[in-house]
Tab-separated table of C-alpha atoms and ligand atoms in Angstrom:
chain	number	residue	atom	x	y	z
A	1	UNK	CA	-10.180	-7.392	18.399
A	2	UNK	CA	-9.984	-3.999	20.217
A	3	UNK	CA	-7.464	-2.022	18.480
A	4	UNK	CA	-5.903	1.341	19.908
A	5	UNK	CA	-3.341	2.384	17.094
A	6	UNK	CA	-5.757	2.193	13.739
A	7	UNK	CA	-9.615	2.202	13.504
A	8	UNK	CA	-11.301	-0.487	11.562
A	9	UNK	CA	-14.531	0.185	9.899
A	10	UNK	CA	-16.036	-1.513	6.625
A	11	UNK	CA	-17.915	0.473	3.524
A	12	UNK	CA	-20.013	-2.209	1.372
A	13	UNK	CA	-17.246	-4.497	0.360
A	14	UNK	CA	-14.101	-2.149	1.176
A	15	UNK	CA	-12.591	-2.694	4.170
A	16	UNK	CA	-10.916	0.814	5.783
A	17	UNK	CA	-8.269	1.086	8.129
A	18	UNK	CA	-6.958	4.729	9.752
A	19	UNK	CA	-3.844	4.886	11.067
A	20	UNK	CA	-4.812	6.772	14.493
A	21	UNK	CA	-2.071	7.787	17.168
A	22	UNK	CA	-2.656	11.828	16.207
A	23	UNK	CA	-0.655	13.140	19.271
A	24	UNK	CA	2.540	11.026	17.077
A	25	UNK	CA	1.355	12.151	13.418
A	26	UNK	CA	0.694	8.740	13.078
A	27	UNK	CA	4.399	7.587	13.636
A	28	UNK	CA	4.679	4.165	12.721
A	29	UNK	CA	5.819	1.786	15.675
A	30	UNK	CA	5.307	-2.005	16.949
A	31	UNK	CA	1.620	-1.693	18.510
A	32	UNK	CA	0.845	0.095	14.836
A	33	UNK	CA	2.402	-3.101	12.994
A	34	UNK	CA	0.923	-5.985	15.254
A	35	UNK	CA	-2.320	-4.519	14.772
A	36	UNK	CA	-2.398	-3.081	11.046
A	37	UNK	CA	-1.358	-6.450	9.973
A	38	UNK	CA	-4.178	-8.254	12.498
A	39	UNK	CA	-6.560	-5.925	10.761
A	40	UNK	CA	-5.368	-6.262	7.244
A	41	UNK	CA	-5.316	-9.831	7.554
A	42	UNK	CA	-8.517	-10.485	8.664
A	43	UNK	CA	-10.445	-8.537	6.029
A	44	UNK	CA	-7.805	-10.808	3.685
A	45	UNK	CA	-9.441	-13.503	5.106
A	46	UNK	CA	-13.051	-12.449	4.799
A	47	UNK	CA	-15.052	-13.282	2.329
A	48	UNK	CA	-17.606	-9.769	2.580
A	49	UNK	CA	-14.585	-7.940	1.780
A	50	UNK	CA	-12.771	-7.716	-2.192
A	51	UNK	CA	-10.617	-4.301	-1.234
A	52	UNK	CA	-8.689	-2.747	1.640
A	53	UNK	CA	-8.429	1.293	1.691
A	54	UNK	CA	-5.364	2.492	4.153
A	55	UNK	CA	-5.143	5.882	5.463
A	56	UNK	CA	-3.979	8.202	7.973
A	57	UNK	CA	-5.306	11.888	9.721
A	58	UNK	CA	-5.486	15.288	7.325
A	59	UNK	CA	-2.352	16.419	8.932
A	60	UNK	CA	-0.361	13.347	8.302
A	61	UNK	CA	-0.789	9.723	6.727
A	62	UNK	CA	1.795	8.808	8.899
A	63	UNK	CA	5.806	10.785	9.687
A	64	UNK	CA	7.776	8.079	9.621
A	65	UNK	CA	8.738	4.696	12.058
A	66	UNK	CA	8.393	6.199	15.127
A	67	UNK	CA	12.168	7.317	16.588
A	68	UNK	CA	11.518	7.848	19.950
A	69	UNK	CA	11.119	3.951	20.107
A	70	UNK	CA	14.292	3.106	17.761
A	71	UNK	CA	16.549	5.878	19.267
A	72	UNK	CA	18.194	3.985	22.181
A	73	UNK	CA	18.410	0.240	20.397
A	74	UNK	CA	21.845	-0.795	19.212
A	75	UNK	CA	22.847	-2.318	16.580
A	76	UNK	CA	22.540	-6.313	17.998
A	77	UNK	CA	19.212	-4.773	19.318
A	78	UNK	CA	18.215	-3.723	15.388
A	79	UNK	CA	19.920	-6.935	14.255
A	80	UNK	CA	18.595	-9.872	17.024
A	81	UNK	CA	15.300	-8.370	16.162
A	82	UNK	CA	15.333	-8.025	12.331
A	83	UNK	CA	13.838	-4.900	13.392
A	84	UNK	CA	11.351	-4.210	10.296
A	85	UNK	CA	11.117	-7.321	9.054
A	86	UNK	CA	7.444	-7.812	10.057
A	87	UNK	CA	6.421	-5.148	7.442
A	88	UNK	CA	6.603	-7.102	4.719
A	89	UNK	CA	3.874	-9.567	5.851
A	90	UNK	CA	1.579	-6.321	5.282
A	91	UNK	CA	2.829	-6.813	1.384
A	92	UNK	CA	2.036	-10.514	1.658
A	93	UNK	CA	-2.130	-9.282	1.574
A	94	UNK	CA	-3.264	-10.430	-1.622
A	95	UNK	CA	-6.420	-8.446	-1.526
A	96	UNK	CA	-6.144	-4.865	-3.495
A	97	UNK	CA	-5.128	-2.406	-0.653
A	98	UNK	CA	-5.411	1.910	-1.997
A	99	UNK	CA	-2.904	4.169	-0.277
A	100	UNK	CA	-5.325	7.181	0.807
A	101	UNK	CA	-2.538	9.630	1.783
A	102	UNK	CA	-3.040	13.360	3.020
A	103	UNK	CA	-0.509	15.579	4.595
A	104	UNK	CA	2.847	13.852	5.601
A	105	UNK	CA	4.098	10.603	4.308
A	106	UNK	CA	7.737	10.895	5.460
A	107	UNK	CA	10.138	7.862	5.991
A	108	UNK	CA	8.332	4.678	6.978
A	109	UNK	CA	5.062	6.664	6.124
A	110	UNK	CA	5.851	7.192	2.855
A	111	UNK	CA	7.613	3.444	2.770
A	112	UNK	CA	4.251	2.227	3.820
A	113	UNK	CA	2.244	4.032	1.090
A	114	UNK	CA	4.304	2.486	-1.379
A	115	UNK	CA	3.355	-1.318	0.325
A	116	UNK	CA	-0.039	-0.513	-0.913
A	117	UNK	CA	-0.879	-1.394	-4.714
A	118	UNK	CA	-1.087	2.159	-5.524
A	119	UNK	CA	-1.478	5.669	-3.709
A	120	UNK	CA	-4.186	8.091	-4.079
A	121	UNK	CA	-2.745	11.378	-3.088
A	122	UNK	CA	-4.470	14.358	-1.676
A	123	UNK	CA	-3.354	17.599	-3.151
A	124	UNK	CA	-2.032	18.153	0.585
A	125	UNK	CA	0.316	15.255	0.278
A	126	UNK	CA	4.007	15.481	1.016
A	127	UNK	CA	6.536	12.577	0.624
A	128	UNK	CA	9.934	11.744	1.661
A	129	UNK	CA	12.344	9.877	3.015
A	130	UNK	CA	13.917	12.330	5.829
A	131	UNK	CA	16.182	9.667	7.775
A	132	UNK	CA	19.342	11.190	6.044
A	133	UNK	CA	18.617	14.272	7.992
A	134	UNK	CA	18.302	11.507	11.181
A	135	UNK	CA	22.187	9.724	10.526
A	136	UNK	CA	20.382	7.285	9.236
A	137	UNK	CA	18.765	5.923	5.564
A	138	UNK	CA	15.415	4.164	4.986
A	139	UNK	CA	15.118	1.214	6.566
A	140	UNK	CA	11.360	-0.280	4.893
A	141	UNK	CA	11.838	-0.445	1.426
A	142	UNK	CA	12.145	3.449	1.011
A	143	UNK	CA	15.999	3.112	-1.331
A	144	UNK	CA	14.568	0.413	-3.118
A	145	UNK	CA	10.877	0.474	-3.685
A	146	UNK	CA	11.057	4.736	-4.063
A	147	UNK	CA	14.148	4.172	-7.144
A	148	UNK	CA	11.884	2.033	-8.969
A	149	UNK	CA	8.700	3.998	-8.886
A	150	UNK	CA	10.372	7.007	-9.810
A	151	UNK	CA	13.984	6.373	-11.039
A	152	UNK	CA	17.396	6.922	-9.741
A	153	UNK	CA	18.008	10.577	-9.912
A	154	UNK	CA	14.683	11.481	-8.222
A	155	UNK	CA	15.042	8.663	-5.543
A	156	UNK	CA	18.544	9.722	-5.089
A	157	UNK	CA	17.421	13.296	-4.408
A	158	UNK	CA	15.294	12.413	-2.141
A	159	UNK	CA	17.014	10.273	-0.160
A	160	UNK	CA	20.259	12.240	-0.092
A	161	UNK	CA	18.928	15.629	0.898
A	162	UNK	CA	15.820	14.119	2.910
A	163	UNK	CA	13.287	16.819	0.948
A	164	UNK	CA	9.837	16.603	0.330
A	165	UNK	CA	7.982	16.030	-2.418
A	166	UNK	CA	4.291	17.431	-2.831
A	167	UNK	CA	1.118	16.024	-4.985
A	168	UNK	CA	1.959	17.187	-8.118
A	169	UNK	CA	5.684	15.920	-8.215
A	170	UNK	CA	4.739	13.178	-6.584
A	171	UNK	CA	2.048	12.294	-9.662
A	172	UNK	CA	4.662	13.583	-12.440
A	173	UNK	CA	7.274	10.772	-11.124
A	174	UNK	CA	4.816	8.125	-10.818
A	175	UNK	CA	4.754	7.021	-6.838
A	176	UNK	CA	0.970	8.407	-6.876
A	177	UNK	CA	-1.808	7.296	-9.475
A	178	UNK	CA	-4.027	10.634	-8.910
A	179	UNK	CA	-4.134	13.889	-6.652
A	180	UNK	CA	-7.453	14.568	-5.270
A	181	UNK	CA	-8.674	17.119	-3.452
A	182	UNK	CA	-8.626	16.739	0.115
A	183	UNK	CA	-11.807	16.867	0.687
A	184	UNK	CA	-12.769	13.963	-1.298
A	185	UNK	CA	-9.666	11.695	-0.560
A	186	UNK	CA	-11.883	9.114	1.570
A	187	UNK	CA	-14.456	9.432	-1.114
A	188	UNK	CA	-12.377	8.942	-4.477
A	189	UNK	CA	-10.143	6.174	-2.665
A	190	UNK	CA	-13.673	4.493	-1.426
A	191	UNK	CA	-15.164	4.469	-4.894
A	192	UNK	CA	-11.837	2.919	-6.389
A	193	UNK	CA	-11.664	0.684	-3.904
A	194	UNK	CA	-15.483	-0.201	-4.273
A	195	UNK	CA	-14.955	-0.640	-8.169
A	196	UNK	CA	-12.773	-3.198	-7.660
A	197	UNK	CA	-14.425	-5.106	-5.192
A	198	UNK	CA	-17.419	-5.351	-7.432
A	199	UNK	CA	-15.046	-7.228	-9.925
A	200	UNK	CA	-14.084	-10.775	-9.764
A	201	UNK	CA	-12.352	-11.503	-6.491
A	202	UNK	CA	-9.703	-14.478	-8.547
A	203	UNK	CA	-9.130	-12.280	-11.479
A	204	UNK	CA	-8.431	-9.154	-9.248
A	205	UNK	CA	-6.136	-11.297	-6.959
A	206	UNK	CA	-4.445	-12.092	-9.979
A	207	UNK	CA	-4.190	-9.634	-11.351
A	208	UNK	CA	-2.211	-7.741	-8.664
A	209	UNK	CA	0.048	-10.889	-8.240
A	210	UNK	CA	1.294	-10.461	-11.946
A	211	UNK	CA	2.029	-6.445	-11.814
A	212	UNK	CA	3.621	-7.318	-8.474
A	213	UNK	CA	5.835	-9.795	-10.427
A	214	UNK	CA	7.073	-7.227	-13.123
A	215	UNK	CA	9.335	-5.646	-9.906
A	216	UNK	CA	10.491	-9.196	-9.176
A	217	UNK	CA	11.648	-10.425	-12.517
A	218	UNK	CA	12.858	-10.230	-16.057
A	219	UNK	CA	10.753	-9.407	-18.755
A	220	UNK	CA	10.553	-12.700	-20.395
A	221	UNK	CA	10.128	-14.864	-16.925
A	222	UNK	CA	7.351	-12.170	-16.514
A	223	UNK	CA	5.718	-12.166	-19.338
A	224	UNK	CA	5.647	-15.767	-19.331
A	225	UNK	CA	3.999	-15.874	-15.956
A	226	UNK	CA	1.372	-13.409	-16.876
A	227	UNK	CA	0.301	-16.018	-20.061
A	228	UNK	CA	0.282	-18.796	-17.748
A	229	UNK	CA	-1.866	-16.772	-15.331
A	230	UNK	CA	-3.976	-15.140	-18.077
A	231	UNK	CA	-4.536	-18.802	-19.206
A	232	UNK	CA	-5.502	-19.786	-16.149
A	233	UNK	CA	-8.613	-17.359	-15.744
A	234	UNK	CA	-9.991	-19.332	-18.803
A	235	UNK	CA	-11.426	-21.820	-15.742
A	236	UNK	CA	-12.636	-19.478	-13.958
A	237	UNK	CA	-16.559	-18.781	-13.932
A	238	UNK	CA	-16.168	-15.377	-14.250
A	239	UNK	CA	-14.685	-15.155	-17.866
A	240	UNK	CA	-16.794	-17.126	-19.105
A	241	UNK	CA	-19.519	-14.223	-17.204
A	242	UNK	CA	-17.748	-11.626	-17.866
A	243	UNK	CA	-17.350	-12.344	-21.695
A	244	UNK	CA	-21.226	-13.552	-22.093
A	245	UNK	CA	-21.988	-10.155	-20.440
A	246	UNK	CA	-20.098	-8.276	-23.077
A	247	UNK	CA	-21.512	-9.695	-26.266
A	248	UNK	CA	-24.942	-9.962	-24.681
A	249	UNK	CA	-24.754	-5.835	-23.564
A	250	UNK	CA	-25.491	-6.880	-20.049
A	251	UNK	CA	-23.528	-6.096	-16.957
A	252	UNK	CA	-22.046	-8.909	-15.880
A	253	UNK	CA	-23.224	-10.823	-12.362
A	254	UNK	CA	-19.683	-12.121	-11.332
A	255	UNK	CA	-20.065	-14.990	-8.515
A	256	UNK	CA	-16.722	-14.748	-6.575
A	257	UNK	CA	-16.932	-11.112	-5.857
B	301	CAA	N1	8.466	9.402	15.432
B	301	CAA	C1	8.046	9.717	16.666
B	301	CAA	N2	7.349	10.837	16.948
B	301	CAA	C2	7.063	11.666	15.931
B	301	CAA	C3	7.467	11.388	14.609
B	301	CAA	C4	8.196	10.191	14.371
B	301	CAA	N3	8.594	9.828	13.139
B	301	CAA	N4	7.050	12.408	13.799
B	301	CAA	C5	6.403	13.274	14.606
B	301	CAA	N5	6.390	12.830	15.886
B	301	CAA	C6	5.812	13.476	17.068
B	301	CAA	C7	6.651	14.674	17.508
B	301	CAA	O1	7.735	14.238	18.305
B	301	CAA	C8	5.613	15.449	18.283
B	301	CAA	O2	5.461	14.858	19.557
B	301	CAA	P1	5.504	15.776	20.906
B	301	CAA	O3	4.286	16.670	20.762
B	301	CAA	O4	5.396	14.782	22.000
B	301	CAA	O5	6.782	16.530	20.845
B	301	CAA	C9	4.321	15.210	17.512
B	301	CAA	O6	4.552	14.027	16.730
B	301	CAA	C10	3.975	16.340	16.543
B	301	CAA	O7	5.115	16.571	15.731
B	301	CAA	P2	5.766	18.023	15.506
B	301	CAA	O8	5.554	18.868	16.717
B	301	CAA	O9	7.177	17.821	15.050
B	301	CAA	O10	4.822	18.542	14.325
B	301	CAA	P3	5.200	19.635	13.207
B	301	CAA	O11	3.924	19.934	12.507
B	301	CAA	O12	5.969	20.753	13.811
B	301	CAA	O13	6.207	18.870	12.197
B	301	CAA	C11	6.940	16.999	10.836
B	301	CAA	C12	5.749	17.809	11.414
B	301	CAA	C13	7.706	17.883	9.839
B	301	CAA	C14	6.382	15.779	10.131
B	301	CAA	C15	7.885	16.604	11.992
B	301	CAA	O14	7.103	15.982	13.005
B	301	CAA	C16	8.966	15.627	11.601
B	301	CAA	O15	9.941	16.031	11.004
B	301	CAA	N6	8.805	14.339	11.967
B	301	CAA	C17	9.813	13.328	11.728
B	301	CAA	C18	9.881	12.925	10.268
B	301	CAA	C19	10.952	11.889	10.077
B	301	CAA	O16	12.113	12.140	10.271
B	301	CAA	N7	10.530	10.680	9.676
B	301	CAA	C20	11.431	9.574	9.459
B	301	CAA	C21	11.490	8.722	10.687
B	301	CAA	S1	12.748	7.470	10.619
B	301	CAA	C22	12.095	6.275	9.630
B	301	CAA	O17	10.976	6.347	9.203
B	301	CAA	C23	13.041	5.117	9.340
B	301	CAA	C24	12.587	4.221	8.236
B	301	CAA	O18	13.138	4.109	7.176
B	301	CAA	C25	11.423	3.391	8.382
């Protein structure tokens, strides 16, 4: 598939998508969706591939849903359309996908990092959620995704006065998992994203399905599932690999990676 909003590329077993519409900073709108999720969903799909790096341009991961397309709909417009909704087939990917994010991540941009598993921040980053400052509030997942990565007052802040957050904050309150430095964004989010794909592909999967349970549940319906889970693996191939490896000092040769 041709696409004209992101570019596609592959590294090994990591599969890389860049957001691309540079003249927008990367705003987010429905030719960016349709094909992100195309693209994300095929690499799902394909067996060559075990992680998914996302990220934008220097100057911007991406500044928000794009407004010059939302600024004339009305409300049965918004509604009829369940305008956003489609995002959340992007969090349906059950490969790992690594937030790469330099420069802006502002509204939907920084709503979008937080789909991703985690974010890898360069020391460039800024994040917020400016659509106070708009008459509006975030609209994909920003008031409720934001308040449980880094707690009420913060999320509060942020959504209330619309300001940005940079790297370092951004790492104190938990949204990122590590500030880079620019220059080696790409590269540190690659080799993350390469270190997991040389893992095994079932145990990875889940494993990402159980930490994405902890925001669903309680603790005891959680903790239950991740026994049942973590019992599970016991028929998988790979533990009984990955555990032969260990005691025999070997690295271990995983066969669904
Ligand atoms: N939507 C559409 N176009 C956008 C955009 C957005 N979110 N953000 C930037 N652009 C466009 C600008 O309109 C401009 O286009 P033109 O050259 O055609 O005028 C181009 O990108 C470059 O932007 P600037 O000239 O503004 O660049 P700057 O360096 O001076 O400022 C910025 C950068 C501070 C990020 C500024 O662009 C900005 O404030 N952008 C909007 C941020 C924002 O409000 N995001 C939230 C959007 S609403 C939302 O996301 C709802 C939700 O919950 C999902």
């Amino acid at each position: 598939m041709a696409y004209e909003t992101i570019i596609v590329e592959t590294h090994g077993k990591v599969g890389i998508i860049t957001l691309n519409r540079p003249k927008a900073l990367n705003a987010l709108n429905s030719e960016v969706l349709k094909e992100l999720l195309a693209a994300s969903q095929a690499f799902d799909a394909d067996p060559e591939i075990g992680a998914i790096v996302l990220t934008g341009s220097e100057k911007a991961f991406a500044a928000g849903a794009d407004i010059k397309e939302m600024q004339s709909k009305t409300y049965v417009d918004m509604y009829l359309e369940d305008f956003f909704s489609g995002w959340e087939a992007f969090t349906r990917v059950r490969k790992p996908v690594i937030g790469a994010v330099a420069g802006y991540a502002l509204g939907g941009g920084c709503e979008l990092a937080m789909m991703c598993d985690f974010i890898i921040a360069a020391d460039t980053a800024k994040f917020g959620q400016p659509e106070i400052t708009l008459g509006v509030m975030p609209g994909m997942g920003g008031s409720q995704r934001l308040t449980r990565f880094v707690g009420k007052s913060k999320a509060m802040d942020m959504c209330l006065t619309g300001r940005m957050m940079d790297a370092a904050e951004a790492e104190r309150s938990g949204l990122v998992s590590r500030v880079v430095p620019a220059g080696e964004l790409l590269d540190e989010a690659l080799k993350a994203a390469a270190k997991i794909a040389s893992l095994s592909l079932p145990a990875v999967i889940m494993t990402k399905e159980a930490v994405n349970r902890s925001y669903e549940t309680t603790l005891s319906e959680g903790l239950r599932f991740e026994r049942r889970v973590f019992h599970s693996m016991f028929a998988l191939e790979d533990q009984k690999e990955g555990m032969a490896a260990f005691s025999e000092k070997r690295a271990p040769n995983f066969k669904n990676r």
